[in-house]
Short mmCIF file of C-alpha atoms and ligand atoms in Angstrom, two decimals:
data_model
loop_
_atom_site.label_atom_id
_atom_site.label_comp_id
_atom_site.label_asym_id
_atom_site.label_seq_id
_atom_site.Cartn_x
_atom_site.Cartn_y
_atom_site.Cartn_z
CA UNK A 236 128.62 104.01 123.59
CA UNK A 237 126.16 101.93 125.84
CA UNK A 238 125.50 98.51 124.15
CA UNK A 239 121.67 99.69 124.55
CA UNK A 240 122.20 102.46 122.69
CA UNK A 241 122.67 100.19 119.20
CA UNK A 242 119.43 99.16 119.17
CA UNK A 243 117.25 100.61 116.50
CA UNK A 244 113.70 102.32 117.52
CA UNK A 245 111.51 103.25 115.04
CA UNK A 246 108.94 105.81 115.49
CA UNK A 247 106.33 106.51 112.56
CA UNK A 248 104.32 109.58 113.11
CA UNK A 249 100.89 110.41 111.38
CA UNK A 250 97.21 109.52 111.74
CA UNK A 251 95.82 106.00 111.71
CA UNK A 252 91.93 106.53 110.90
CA UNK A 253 88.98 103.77 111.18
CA UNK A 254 88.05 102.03 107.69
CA UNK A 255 84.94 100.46 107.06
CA UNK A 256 85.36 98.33 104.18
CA UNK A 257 82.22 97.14 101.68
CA UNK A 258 81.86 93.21 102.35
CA UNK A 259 79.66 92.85 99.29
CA UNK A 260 76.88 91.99 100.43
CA UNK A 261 75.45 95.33 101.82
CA UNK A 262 77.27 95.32 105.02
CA UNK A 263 81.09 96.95 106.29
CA UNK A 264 83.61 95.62 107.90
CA UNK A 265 85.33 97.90 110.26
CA UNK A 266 89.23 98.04 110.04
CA UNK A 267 91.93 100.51 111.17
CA UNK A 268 94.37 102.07 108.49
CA UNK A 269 96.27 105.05 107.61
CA UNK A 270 99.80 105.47 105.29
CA UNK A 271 102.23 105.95 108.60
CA UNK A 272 100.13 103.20 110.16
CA UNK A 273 100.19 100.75 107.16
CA UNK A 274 104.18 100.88 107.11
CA UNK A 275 104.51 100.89 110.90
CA UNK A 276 102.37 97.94 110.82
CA UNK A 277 104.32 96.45 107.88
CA UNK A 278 107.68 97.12 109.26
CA UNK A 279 106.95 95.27 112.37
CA UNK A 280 106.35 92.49 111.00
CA UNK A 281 109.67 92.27 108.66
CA UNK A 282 111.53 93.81 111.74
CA UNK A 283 113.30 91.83 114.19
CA UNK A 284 111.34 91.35 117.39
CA UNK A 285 114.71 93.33 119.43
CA UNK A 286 114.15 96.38 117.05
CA UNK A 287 111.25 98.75 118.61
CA UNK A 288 108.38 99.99 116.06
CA UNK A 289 106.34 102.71 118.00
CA UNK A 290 103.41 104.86 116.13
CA UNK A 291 102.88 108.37 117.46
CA UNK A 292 99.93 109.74 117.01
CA UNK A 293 96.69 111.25 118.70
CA UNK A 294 93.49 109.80 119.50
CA UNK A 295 90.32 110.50 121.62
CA UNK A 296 89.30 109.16 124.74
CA UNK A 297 86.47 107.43 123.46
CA UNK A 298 85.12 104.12 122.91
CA UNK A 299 86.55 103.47 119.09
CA UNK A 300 89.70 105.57 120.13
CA UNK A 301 90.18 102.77 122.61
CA UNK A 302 89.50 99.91 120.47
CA UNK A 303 92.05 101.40 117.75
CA UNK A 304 94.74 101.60 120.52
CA UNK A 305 93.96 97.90 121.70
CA UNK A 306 94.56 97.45 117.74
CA UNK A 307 98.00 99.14 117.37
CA UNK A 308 99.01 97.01 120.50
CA UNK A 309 98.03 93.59 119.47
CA UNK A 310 100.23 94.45 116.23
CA UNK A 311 102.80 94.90 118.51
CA UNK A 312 103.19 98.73 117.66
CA UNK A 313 104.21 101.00 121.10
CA UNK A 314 101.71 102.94 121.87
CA UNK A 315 103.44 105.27 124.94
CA UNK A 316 103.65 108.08 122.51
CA UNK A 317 100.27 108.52 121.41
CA UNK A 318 98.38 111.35 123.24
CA UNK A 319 94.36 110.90 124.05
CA UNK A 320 92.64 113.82 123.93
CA UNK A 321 89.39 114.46 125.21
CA UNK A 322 86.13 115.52 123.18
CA UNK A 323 88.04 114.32 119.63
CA UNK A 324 88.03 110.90 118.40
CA UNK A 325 90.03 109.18 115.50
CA UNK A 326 89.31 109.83 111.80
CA UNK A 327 86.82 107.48 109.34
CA UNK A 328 87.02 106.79 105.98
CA UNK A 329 84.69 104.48 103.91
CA UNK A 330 84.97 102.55 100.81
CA UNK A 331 82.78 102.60 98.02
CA UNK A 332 83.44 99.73 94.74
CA UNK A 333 81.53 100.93 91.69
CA UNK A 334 82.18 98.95 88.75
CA UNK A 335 85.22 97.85 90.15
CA UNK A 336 86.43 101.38 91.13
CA UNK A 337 87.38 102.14 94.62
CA UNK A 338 86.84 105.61 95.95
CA UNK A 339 86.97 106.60 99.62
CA UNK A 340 84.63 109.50 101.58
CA UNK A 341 86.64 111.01 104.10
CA UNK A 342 85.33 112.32 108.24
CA UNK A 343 88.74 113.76 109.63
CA UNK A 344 87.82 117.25 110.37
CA UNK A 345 87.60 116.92 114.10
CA UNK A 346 89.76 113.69 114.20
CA UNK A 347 92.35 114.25 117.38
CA UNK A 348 95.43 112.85 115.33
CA UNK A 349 95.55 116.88 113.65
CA UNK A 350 96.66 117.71 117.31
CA UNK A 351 99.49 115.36 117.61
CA UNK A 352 101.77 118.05 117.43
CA UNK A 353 100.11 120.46 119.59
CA UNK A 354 102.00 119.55 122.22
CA UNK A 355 106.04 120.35 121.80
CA UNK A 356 107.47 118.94 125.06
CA UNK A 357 104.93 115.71 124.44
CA UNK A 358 106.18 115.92 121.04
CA UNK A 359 109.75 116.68 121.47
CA UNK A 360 110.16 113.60 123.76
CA UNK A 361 108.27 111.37 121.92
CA UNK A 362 110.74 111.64 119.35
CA UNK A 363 113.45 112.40 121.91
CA UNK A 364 115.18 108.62 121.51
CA UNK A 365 114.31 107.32 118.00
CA UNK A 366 116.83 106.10 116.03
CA UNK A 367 115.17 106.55 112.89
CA UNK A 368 111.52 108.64 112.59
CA UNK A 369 109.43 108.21 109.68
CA UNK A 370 106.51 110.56 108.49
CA UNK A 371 104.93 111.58 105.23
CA UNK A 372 103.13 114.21 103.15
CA UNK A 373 99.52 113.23 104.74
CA UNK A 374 101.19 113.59 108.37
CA UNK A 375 101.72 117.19 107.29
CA UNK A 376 98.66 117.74 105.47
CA UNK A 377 96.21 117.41 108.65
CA UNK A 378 98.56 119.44 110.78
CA UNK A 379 97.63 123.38 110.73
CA UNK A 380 100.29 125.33 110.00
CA UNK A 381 101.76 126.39 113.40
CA UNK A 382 101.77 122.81 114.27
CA UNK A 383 103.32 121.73 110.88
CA UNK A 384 106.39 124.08 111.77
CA UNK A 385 106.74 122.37 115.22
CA UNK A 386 106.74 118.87 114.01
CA UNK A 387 109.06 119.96 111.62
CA UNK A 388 111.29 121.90 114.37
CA UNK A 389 111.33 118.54 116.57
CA UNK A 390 112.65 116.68 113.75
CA UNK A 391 115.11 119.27 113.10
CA UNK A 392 116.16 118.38 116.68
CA UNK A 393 116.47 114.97 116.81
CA UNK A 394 117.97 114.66 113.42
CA UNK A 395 120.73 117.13 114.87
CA UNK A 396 120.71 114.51 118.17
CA UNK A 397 121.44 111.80 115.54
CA UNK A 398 118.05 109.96 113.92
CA UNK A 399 117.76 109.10 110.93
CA UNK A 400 114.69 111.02 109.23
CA UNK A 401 113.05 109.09 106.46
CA UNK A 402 109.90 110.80 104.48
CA UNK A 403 107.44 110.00 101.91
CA UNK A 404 106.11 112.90 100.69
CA UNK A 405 102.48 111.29 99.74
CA UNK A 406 101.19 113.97 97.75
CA UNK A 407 97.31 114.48 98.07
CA UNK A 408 95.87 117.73 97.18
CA UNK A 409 92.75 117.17 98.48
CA UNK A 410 94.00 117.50 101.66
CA UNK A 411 95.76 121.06 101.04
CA UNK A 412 94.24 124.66 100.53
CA UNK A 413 96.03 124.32 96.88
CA UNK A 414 98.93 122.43 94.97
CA UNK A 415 101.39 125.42 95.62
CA UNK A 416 100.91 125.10 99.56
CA UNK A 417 101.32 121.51 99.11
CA UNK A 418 104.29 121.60 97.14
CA UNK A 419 105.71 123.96 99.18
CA UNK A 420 105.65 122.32 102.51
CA UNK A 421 106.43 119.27 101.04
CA UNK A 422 109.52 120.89 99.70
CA UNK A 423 110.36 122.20 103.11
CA UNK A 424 110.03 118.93 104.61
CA UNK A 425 112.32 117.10 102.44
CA UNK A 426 115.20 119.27 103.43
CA UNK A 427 114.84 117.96 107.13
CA UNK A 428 114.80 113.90 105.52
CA UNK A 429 117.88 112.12 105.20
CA UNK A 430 115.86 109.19 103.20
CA UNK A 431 113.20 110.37 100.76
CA UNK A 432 110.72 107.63 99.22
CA UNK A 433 108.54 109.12 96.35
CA UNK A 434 105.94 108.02 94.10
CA UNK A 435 106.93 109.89 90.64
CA UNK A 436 103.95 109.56 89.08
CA UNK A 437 102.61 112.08 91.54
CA UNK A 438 105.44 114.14 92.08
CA UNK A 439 105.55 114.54 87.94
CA UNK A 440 101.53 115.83 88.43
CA UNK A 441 102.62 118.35 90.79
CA UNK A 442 106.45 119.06 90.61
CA UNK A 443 106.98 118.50 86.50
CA UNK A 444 109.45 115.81 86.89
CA UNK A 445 110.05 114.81 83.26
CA UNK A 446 111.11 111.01 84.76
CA UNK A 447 112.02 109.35 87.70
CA UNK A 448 115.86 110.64 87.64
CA UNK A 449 114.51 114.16 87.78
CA UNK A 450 112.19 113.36 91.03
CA UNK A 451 115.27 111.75 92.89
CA UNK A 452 117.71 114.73 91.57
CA UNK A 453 114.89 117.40 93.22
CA UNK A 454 114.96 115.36 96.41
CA UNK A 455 118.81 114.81 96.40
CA UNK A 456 119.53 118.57 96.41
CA UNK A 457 117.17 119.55 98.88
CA UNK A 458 119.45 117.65 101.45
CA UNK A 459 118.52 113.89 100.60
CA UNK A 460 121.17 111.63 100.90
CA UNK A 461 119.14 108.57 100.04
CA UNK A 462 116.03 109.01 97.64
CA UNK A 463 114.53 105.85 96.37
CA UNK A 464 111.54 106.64 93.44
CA UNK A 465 109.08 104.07 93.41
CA UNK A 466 106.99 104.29 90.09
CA UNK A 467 103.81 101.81 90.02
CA UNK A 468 105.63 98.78 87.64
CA UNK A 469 108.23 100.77 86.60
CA UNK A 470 112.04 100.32 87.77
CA UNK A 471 113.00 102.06 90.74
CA UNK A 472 115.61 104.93 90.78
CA UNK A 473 118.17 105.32 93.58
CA UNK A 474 120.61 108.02 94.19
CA UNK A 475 122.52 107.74 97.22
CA UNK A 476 126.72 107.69 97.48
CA UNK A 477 126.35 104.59 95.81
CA UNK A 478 125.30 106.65 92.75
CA UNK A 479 122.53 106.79 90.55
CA UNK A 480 121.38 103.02 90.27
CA UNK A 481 118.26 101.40 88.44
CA UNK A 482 116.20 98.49 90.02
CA UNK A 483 114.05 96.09 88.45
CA UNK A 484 110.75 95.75 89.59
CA UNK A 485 108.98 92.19 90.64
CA UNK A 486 106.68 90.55 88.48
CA UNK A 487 103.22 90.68 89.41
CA UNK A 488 100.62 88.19 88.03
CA UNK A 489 97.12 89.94 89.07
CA UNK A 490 97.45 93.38 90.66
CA UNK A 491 93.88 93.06 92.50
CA UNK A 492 94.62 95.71 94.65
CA UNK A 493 96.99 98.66 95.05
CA UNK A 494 96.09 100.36 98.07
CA UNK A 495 99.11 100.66 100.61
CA UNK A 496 101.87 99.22 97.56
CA UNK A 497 103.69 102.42 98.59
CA UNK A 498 103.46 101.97 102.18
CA UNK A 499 104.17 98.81 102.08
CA UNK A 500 106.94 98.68 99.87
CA UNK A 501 108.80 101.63 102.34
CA UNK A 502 108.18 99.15 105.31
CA UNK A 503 110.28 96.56 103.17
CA UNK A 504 112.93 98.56 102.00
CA UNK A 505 113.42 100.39 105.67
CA UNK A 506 113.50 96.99 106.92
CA UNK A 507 115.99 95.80 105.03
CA UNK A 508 117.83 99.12 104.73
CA UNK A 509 117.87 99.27 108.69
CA UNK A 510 118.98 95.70 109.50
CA UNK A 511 121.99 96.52 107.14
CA UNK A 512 121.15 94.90 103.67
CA UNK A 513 122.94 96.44 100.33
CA UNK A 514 120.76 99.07 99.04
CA UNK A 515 119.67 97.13 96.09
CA UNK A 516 118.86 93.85 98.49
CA UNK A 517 116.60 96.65 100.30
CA UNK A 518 114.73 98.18 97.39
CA UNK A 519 114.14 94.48 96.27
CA UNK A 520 112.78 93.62 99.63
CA UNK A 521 110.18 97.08 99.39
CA UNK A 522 109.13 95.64 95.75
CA UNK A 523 108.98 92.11 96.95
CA UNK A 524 106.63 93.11 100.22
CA UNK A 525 104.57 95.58 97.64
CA UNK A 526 104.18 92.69 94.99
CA UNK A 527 102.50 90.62 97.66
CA UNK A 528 100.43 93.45 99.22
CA UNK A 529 98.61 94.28 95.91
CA UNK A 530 98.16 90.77 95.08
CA UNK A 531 95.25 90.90 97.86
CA UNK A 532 92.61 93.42 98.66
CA UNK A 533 92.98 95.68 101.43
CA UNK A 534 95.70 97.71 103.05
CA UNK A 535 96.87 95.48 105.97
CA UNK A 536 97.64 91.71 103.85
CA UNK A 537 98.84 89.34 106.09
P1 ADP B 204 102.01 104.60 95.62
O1 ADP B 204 101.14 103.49 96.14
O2 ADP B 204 102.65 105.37 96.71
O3 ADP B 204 101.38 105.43 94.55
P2 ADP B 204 103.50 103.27 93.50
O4 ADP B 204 102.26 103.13 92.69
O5 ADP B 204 104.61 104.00 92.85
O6 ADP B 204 103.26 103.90 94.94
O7 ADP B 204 103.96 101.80 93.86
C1 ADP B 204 104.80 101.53 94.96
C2 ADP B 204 105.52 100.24 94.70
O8 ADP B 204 104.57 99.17 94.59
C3 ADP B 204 106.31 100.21 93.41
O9 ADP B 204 107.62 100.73 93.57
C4 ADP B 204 106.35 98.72 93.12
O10 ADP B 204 107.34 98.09 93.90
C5 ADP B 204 104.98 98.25 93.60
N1 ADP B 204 103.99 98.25 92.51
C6 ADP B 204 102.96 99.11 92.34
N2 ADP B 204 102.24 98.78 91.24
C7 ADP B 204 102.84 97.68 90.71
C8 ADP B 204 102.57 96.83 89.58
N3 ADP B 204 101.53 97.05 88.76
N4 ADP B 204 103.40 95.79 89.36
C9 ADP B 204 104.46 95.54 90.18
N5 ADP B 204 104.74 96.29 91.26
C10 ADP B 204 103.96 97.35 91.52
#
């Protein structure tokens, strides 16, 4: 095996959209985000510099598009694999606080990253020579469904090439035609994952998990050989060959505010996971990294 060949490349695939963020004092600050993004962006930064962290994606060949890409680079994120495609730009979403209530309005319609798997030989390469690909739930959500089978064909192939597939499956039924599509492709996804990372409160809305053991059990039979539930302050639940195992989570004075805790806490538990910590040094490392992120507002915390 070529020495080169050991070193780990991560590619996260999905859509990074522009935020615009209330200041408070009737103005927005602009801002780029998105789930994939957030734990690209977070795993990065816990990564060592010799370990690659590229974000695939699509964007437009605009103005904004640009400015995102000059974004993703000074995080040090690759950018080779992202496609530009003319007439479509990147996705929006805004922030609104109402009596201390965030909710977001959404303009992704026409954003270009829905195309990102449009192309299969663009696609197919792009994930050609990653050790380990993550994705998630809202990755498939914006993909039509021709598209959705080819991104989940190209996994197919490079897991059978050898990377590692990990998956969160980010359940958000706004984004689907109905909670039985949803739940469906979600389900067909997980079979291609070798690493599953779930939030059980949401897969008990939609699946009927009765507790955490019961979300990692679904995910461990459909092909699974690491799921790790995360569950808001709860302990986390792993079942791997290691067994079933229960994880404490980290004390958190002021949770100010949670967007991204997921995201985040994959980034740290990948990182650790993928530099070759023990699995419960990893999931303490994805709690730890959440703990900070929702001690601060916003998605990226420094
Ligand atoms: P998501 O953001 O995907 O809904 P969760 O709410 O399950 O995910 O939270 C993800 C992780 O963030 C948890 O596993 C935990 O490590 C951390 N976390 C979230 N909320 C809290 C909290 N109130 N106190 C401590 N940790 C939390």
């Amino acid at each position: 095996m070529p020495a080169g060949s050991l070193r780990k490349h991560i590619v996260s695939v999905g859509e990074c959209m522009v935020e615009m963020a209330p200041t408070g004092d009737g103005t927005y600050a602009m801002g780029f985000a998105g789930d994939t993004l957030n734990t690209a962006w977070y795993l990065r930064r816990a990564l060592p510099s010799g370990m690659q962290v590229d974000y695939l994606t699509a964007v437009g060949t605009d103005a904004i598009s640009g400015r995102m890409l000059a974004f993703l680079e000074e995080a040090g994120l690759g950018t080779d694999r992202i496609a530009r495609i003319p007439d479509r730009t990147v996705g929006l979403y805004l922030i609104e606080i109402a009596n201390g209530e965030r909710s977001f309005a959404y303009w992704r319609g026409q954003s270009a990253a829905k195309l990102l798997a449009r192309d299969a030989a663009a696609l197919e390469a792009g994930l050609a020579d990653a050790s380990v690909i993550y994705f998630s739930g809202i990755t498939l959500a914006i993909l039509d469904p021709a598209d959705r089978a080819r991104l989940i064909e190209a996994l197919a192939a490079a897991r059978a090439a050898g990377s590692t597939v990990a998956f969160d499956p980010n359940l958000r039924p706004r984004l689907w035609p109905d909670a039985a599509a949803m739940c469906a492709a979600i389900s067909e996804a997980a079979r291609h994952a070798d690493i599953v990372l779930p939030s059980h409160e949401d897969e008990a809305t939609f699946f009927g998990d009765t507790d955490a053991e019961a979300t990692a059990a679904r995910y461990a039979e459909a092909g699974a050989g690491l799921v790790v539930v995360k569950d808001g302050p709860g302990p986390m639940i792993t079942l791997s060959a290691e067994g079933r195992q229960s994880h404490p989570p980290e004390a958190v004075s002021r949770v100010v505010d949670t967007t991204a805790a997921g995201d985040s806490f994959n980034a740290g538990f990948l990182a650790a996971h993928l530099t070759g910590e023990p699995l419960a040094e990893a999931v303490r490392a994805g709690a730890r990294l959440a703990a900070r992120v929702i001690g601060a507002r916003g998605a990226l915390v420094d």
